[in-house]
Structures are given as C-alpha cells and as structure tokens.
PDB file of C-alpha atoms in Angstrom:
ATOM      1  CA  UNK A   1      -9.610 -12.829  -7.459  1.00  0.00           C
ATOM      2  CA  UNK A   2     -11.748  -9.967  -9.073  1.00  0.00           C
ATOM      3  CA  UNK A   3     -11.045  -9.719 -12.551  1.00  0.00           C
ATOM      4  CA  UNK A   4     -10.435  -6.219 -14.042  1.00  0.00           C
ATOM      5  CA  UNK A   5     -13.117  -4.286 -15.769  1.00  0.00           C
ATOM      6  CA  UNK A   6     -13.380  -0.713 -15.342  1.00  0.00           C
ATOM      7  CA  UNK A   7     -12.294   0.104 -12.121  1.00  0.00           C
ATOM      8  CA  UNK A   8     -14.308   3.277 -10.860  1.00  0.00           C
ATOM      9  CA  UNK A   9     -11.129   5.390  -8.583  1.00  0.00           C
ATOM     10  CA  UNK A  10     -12.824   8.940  -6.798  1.00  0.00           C
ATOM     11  CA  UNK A  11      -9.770  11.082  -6.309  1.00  0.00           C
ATOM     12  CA  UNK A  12      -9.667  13.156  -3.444  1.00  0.00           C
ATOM     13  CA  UNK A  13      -7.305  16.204  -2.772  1.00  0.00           C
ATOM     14  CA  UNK A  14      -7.492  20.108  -1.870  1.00  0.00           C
ATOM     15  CA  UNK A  15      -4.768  20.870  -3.954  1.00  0.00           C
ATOM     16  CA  UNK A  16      -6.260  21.432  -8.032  1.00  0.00           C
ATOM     17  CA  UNK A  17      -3.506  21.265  -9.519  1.00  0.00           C
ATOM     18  CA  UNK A  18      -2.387  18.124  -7.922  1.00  0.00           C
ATOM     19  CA  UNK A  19      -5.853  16.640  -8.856  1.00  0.00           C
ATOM     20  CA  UNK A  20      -5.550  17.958 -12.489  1.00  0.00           C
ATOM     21  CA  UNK A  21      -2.154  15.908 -13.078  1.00  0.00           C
ATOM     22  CA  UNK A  22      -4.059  12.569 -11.290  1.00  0.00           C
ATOM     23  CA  UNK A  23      -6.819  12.927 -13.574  1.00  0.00           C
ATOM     24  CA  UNK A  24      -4.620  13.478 -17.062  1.00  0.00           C
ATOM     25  CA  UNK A  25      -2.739  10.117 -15.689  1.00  0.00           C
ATOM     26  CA  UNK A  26      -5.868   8.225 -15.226  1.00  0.00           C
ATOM     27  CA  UNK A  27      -7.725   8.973 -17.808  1.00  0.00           C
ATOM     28  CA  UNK A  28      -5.273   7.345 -20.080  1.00  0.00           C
ATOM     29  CA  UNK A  29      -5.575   4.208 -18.419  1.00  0.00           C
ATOM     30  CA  UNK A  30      -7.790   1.652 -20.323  1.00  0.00           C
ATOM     31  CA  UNK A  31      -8.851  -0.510 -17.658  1.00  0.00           C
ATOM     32  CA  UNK A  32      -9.556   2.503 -14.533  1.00  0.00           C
ATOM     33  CA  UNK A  33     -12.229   4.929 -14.917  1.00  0.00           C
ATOM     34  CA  UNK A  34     -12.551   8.218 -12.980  1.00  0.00           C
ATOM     35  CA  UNK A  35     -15.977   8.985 -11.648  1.00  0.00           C
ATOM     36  CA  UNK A  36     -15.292  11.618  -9.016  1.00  0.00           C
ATOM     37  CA  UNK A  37     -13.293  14.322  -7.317  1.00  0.00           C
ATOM     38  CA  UNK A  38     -13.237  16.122  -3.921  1.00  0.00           C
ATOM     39  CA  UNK A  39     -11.401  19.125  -2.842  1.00  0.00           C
ATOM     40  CA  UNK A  40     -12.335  17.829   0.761  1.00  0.00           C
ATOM     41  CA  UNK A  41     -13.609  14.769   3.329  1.00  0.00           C
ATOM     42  CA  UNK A  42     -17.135  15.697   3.193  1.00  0.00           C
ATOM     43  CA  UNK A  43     -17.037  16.422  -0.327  1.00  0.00           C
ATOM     44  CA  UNK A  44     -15.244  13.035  -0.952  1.00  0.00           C
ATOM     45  CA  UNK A  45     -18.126  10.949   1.136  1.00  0.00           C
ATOM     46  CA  UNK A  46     -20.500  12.782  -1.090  1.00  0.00           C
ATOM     47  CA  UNK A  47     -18.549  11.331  -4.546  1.00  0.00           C
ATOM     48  CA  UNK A  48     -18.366   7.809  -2.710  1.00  0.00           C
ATOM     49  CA  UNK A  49     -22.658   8.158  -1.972  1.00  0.00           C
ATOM     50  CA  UNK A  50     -23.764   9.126  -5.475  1.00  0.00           C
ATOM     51  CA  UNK A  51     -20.855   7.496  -7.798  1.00  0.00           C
ATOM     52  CA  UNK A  52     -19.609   4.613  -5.782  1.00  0.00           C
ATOM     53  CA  UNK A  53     -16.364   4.017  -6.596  1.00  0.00           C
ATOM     54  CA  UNK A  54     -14.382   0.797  -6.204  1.00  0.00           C
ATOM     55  CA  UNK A  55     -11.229   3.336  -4.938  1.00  0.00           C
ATOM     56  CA  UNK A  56     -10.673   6.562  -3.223  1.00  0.00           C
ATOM     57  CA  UNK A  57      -7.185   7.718  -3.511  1.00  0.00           C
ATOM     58  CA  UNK A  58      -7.163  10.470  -0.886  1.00  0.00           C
ATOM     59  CA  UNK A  59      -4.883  13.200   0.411  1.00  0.00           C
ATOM     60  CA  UNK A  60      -4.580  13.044   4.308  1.00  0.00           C
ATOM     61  CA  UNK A  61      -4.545  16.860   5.168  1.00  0.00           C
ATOM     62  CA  UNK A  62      -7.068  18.474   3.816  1.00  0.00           C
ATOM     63  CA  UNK A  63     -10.229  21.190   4.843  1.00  0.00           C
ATOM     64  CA  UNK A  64     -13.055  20.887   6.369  1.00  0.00           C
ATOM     65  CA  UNK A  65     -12.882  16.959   7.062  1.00  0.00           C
ATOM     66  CA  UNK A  66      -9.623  15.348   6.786  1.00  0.00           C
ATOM     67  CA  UNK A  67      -8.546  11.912   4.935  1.00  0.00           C
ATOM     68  CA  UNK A  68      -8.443  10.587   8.157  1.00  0.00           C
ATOM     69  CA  UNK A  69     -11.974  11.543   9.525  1.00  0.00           C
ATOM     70  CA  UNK A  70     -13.207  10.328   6.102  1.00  0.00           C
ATOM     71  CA  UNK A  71     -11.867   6.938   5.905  1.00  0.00           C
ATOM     72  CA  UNK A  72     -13.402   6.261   9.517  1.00  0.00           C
ATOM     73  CA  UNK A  73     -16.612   6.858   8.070  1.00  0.00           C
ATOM     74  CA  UNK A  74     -16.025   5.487   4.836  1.00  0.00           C
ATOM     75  CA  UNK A  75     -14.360   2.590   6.008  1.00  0.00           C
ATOM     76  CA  UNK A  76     -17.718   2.012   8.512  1.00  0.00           C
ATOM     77  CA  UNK A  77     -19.978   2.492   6.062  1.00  0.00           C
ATOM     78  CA  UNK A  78     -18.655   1.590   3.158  1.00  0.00           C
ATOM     79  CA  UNK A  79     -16.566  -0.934   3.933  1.00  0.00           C
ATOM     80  CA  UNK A  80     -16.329  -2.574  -0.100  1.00  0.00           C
ATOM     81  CA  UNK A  81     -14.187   0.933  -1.651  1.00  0.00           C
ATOM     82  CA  UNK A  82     -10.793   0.199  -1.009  1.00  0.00           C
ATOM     83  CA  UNK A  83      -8.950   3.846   0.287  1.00  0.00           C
ATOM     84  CA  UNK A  84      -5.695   4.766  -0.524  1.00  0.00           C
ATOM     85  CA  UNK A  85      -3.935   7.607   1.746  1.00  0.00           C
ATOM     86  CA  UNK A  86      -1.827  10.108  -0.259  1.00  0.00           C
ATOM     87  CA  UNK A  87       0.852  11.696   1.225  1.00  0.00           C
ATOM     88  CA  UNK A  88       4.302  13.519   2.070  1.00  0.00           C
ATOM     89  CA  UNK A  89       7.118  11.903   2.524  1.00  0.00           C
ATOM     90  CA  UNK A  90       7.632  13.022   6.235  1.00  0.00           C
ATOM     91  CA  UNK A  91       3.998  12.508   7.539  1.00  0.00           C
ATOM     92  CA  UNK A  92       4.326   8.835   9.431  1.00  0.00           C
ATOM     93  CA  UNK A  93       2.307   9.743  11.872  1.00  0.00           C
ATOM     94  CA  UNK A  94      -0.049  10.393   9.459  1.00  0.00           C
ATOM     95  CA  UNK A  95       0.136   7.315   7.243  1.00  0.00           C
ATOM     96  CA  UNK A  96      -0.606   5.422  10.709  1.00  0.00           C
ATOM     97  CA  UNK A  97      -3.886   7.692  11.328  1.00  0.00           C
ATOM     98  CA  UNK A  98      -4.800   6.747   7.763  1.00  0.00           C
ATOM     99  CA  UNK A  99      -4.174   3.119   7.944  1.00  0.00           C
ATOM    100  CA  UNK A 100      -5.709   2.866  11.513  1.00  0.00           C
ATOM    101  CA  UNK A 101      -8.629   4.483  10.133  1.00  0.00           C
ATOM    102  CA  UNK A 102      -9.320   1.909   7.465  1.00  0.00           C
ATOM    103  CA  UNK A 103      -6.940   2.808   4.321  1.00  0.00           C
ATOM    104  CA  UNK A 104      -5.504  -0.630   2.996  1.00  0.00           C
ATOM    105  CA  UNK A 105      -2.669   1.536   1.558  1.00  0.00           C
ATOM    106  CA  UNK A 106      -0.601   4.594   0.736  1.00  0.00           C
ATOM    107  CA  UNK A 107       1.405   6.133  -2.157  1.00  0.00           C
ATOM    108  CA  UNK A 108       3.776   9.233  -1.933  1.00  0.00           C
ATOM    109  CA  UNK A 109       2.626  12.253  -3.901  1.00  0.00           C
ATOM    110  CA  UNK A 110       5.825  12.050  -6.090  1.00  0.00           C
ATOM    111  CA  UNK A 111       4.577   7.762  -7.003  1.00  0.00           C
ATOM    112  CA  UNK A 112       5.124   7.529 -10.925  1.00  0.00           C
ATOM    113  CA  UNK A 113       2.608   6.555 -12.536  1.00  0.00           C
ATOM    114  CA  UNK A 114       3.214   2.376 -12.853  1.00  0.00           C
ATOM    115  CA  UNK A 115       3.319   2.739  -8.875  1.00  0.00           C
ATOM    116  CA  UNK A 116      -0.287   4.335  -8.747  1.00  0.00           C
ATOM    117  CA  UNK A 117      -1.716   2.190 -10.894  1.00  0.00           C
ATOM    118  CA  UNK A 118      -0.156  -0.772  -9.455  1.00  0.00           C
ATOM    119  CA  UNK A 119      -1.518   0.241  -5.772  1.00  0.00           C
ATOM    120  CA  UNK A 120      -5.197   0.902  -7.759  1.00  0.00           C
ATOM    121  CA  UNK A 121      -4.930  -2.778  -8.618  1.00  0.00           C
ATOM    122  CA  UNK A 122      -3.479  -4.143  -5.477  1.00  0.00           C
ATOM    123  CA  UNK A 123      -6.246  -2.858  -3.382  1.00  0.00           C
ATOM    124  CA  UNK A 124      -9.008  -3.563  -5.738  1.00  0.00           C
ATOM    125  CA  UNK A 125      -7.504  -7.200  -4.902  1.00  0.00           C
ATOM    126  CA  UNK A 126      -8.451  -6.851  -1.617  1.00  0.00           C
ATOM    127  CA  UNK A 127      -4.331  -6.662  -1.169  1.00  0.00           C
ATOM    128  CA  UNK A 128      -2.539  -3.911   1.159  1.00  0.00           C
ATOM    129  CA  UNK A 129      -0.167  -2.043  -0.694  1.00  0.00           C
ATOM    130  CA  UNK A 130       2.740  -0.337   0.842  1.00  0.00           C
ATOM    131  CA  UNK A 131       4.676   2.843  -1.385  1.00  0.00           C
ATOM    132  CA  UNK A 132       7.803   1.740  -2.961  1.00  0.00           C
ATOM    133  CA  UNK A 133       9.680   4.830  -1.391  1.00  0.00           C
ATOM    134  CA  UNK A 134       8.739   3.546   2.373  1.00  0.00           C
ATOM    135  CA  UNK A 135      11.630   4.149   5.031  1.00  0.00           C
ATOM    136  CA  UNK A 136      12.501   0.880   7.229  1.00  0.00           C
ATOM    137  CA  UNK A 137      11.386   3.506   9.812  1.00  0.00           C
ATOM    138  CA  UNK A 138       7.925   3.682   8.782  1.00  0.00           C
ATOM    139  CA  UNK A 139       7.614   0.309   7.467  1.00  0.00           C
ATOM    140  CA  UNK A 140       7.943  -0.943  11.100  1.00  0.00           C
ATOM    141  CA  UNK A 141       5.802   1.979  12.536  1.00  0.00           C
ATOM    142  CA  UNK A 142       3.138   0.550  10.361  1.00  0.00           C
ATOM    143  CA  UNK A 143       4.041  -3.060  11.450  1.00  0.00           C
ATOM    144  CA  UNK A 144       3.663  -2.084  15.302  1.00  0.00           C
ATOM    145  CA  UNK A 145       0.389  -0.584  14.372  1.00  0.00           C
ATOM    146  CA  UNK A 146      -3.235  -1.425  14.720  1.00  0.00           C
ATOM    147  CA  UNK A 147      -3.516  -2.005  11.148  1.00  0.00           C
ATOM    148  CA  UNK A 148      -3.385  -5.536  10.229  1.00  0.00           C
ATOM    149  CA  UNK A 149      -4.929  -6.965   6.893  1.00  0.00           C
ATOM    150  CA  UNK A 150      -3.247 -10.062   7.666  1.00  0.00           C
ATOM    151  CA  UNK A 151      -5.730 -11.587  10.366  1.00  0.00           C
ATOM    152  CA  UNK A 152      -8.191 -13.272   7.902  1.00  0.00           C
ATOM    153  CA  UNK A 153      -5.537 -15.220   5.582  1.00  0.00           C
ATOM    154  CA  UNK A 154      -4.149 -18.092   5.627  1.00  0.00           C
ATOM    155  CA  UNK A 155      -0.612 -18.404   6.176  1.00  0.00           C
ATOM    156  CA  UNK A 156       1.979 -19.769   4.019  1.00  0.00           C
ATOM    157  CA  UNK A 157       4.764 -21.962   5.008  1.00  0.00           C
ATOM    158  CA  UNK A 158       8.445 -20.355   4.948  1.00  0.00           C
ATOM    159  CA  UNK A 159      11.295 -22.538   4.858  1.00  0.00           C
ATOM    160  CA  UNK A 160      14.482 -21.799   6.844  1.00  0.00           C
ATOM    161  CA  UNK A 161      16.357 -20.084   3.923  1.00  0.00           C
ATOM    162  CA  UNK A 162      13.390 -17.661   3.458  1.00  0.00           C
ATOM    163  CA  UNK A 163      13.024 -16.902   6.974  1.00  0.00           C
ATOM    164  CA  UNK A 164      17.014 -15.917   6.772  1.00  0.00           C
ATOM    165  CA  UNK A 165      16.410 -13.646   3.530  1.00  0.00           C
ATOM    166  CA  UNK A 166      13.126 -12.578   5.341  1.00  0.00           C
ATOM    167  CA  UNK A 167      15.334 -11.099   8.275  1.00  0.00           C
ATOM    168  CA  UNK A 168      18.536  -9.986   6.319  1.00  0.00           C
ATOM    169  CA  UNK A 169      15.681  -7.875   3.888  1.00  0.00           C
ATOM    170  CA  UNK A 170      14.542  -6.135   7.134  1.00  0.00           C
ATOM    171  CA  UNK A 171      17.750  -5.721   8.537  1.00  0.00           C
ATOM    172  CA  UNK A 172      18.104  -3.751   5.159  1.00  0.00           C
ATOM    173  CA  UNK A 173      20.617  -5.589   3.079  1.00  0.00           C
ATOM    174  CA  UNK A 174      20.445  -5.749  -0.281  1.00  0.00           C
ATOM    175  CA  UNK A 175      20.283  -8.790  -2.606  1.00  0.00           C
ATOM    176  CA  UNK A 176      24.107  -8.008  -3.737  1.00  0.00           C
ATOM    177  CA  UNK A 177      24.657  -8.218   0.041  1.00  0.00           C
ATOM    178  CA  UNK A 178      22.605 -11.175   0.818  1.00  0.00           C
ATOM    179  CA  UNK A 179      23.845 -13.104  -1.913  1.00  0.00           C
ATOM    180  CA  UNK A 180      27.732 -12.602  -0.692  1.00  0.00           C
ATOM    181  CA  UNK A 181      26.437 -13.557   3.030  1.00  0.00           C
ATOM    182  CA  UNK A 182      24.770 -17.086   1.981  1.00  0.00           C
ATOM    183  CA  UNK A 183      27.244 -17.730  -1.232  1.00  0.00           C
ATOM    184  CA  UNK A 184      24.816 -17.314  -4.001  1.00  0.00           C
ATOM    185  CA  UNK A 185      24.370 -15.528  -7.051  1.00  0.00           C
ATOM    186  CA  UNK A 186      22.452 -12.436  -7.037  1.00  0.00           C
ATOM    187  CA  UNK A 187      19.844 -13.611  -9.687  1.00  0.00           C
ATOM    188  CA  UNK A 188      19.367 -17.062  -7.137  1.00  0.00           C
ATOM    189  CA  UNK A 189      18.226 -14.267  -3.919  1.00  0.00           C
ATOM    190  CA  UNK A 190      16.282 -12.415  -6.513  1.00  0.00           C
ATOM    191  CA  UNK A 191      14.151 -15.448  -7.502  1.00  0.00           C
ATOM    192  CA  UNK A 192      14.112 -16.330  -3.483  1.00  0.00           C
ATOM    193  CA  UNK A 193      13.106 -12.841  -2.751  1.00  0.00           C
ATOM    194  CA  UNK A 194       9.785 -12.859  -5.469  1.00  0.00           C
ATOM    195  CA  UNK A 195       8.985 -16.466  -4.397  1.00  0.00           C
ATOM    196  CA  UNK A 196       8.674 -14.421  -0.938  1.00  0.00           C
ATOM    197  CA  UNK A 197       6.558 -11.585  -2.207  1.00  0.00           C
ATOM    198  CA  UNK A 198       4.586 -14.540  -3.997  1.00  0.00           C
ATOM    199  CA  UNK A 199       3.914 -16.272  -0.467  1.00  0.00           C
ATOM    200  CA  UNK A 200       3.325 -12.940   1.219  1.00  0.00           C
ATOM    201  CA  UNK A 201       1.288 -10.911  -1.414  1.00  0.00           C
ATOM    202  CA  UNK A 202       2.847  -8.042  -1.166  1.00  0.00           C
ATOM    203  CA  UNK A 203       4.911  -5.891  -3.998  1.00  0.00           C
ATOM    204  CA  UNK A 204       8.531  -4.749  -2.389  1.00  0.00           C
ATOM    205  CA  UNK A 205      10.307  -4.526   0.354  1.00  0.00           C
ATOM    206  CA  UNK A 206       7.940  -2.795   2.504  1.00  0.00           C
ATOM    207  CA  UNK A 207       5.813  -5.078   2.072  1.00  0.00           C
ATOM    208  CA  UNK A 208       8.124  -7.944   3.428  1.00  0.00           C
ATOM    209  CA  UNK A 209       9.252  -5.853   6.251  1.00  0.00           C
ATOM    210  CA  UNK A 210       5.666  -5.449   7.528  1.00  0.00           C
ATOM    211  CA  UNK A 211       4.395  -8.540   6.875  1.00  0.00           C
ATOM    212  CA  UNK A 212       7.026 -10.275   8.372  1.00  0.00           C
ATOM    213  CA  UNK A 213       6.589  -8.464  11.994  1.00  0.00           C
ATOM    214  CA  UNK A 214       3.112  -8.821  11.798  1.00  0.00           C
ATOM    215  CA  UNK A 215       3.204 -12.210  11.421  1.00  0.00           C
ATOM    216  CA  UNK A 216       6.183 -12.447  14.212  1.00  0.00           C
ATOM    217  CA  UNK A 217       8.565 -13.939  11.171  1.00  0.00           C
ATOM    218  CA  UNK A 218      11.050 -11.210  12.293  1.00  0.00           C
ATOM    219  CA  UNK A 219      10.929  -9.571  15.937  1.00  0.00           C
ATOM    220  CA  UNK A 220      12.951  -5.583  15.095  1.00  0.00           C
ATOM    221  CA  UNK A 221      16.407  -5.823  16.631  1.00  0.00           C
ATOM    222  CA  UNK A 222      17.269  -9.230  15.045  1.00  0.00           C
ATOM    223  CA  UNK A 223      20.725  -8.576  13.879  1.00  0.00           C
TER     224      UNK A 223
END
C-alpha cells in the first residue's frame, strides 16, 4: 500500500469556474497538492508531461481532445497516473467510454468534497472507485463492460451469508430490508455489509454491485 505524502492531482475541465471551485477545495487539503490544470485533452497531456501528477481528475466532454481521447493516450503512455472521469449524472455512456479508455474511476460533478478526496485516495491505491450517487443502472452497465480492475487480484473467499447479502444489495434492498428478510438487527447487516466492502475493496454499494458481476458472485436477474 502507498503511503500518503503529497499527492500531485492535475485537474482537467473546460468549464473555469468549475475548475476554480476544485482548486479552492484542494488546496485546503494537507496531504494533496495541485500541480496542474487544463481547459482541454491536449492541454491536460501537456500538464501530465511536464508536472507528472499521481491523478488527473478529468471532465469527459470537453474541446479540442476529449477526456476520453486523453485517457487512451494517457492510460498507454502513462500508465502509473491514476484518471478519474468527471461527469453528469445522465452521461453512462460516457462513464463506459471513460472507463474503457483507462479511467480507474468516476465522481459526479455535484461529489462533496469527502467523496473527491476519498476517490483521490482510492485510486492513488491502485483501487477503482465507483461515485456514491451511481444508479443500479449504471453500476451494471459498468459491470458488463470491458473495464475490469479485478483480473490481477486475488480473490477472497465469501461465505454463504455474504453471497445472500451480496445479491439482496444488488437486487437493491436496503440493510433495514435485509435485516427483516434474514431476522437480524440492522447494525448485525451493517457490520456484514463493511466486512464485504473489506473483502472486495471497494467503498459503497456500487462498488459491491460491480464487483460482484464481475466476479460472477451475482448473475443480473437473480431475484
């Protein structure tokens, strides 16, 4: 596990503004340091060349070259800075195009701040991170995808109790649910469910759902 010193983020988004508010937020933050920005693709390969950065948090649409187009190239040539796609809310298709491309995450433009840095930090661990906010729609989009940071790691047992929760989470019950189904408390399935995120590495239910049909734990349909 990489310890935390400074970790060097290049920001990358057309909108000013947008990057103005991301660079207020990390500035404040001890342990991340901001060495460049990019209204642009090209612009952003450019930062990644001559201030190498440990993380690009880029926007997907953008002039010029797009977050897509970049991340192929970065991702090729660069393969050690860990990219983060930023996004819409509706743009699935384009969360796929990012992830395909070589982004080991994504965040939602309206992520609080505890959620970006906590994606900065899962990445920089070499771990996928998945936006709280994610639909069950796009979590499985993203699970029948090409991208699969999973292939290289080992893989941890799951008893028969955590395969259940495993399926009743993607099925998209809650904890309050889950607890009624298999007559425990709700603080019992809590402690099951991070003991899962534990085994998995992931942060939140996203990151369940995908793992779990990547690694054919759950097959969508399962009722």
């Amino acid at each position: 596990m990489k310890t935390y010193g400074n970790i060097k983020v290049a920001i990358a988004d057309d909108h000013e503004i947008f990057r103005d508010g991301l660079r207020a937020m990390l500035q404040k933050q001890q342990d991340i340091l901001l060495v460049g920005e990019a209204a642009n693709g090209k612009e952003l390969i450019e930062q990644v060349i001559s201030q190498e950065p440990d993380i690009v948090i880029s926007d997907v649409k953008m002039p010029v070259m797009d977050g897509a187009a970049a991340t192929r190239h970065l991702a090729e040539h660069y393969p050690h800075v860990g990219i983060i796609a930023l996004t819409m809310f509706d743009e699935e298709d384009l969360i796929i195009d990012m992830l395909e491309a070589g982004a080991r995450g994504y965040l939602l433009k309206n992520a609080d701040k505890n959620e970006i840095i906590e994606a900065i930090k899962s990445v920089y661990q070499q771990q996928p991170y998945y936006c709280r906010h994610t639909s069950n729609k796009l979590a499985q989009m993203v699970a029948k995808s090409k991208f699969n940071p999973y292939k290289q790691k080992p893989k941890p047992e799951f008893n028969e109790r955590e395969l259940d929760i495993v399926a009743d989470i993607c099925n998209g019950l809650t904890s309050k649910q889950i607890a009624e189904k298999i007559f425990l408390s709700v603080r019992t399935v809590e402690g099951l469910r991070l003991k899962i995120m534990e085994k998995m590495e992931v942060k939140n239910t996203a990151g369940i759902i995908i793992y779990a049909i990547k690694n054919n734990l759950y097959k969508p349909g399962n009722v």
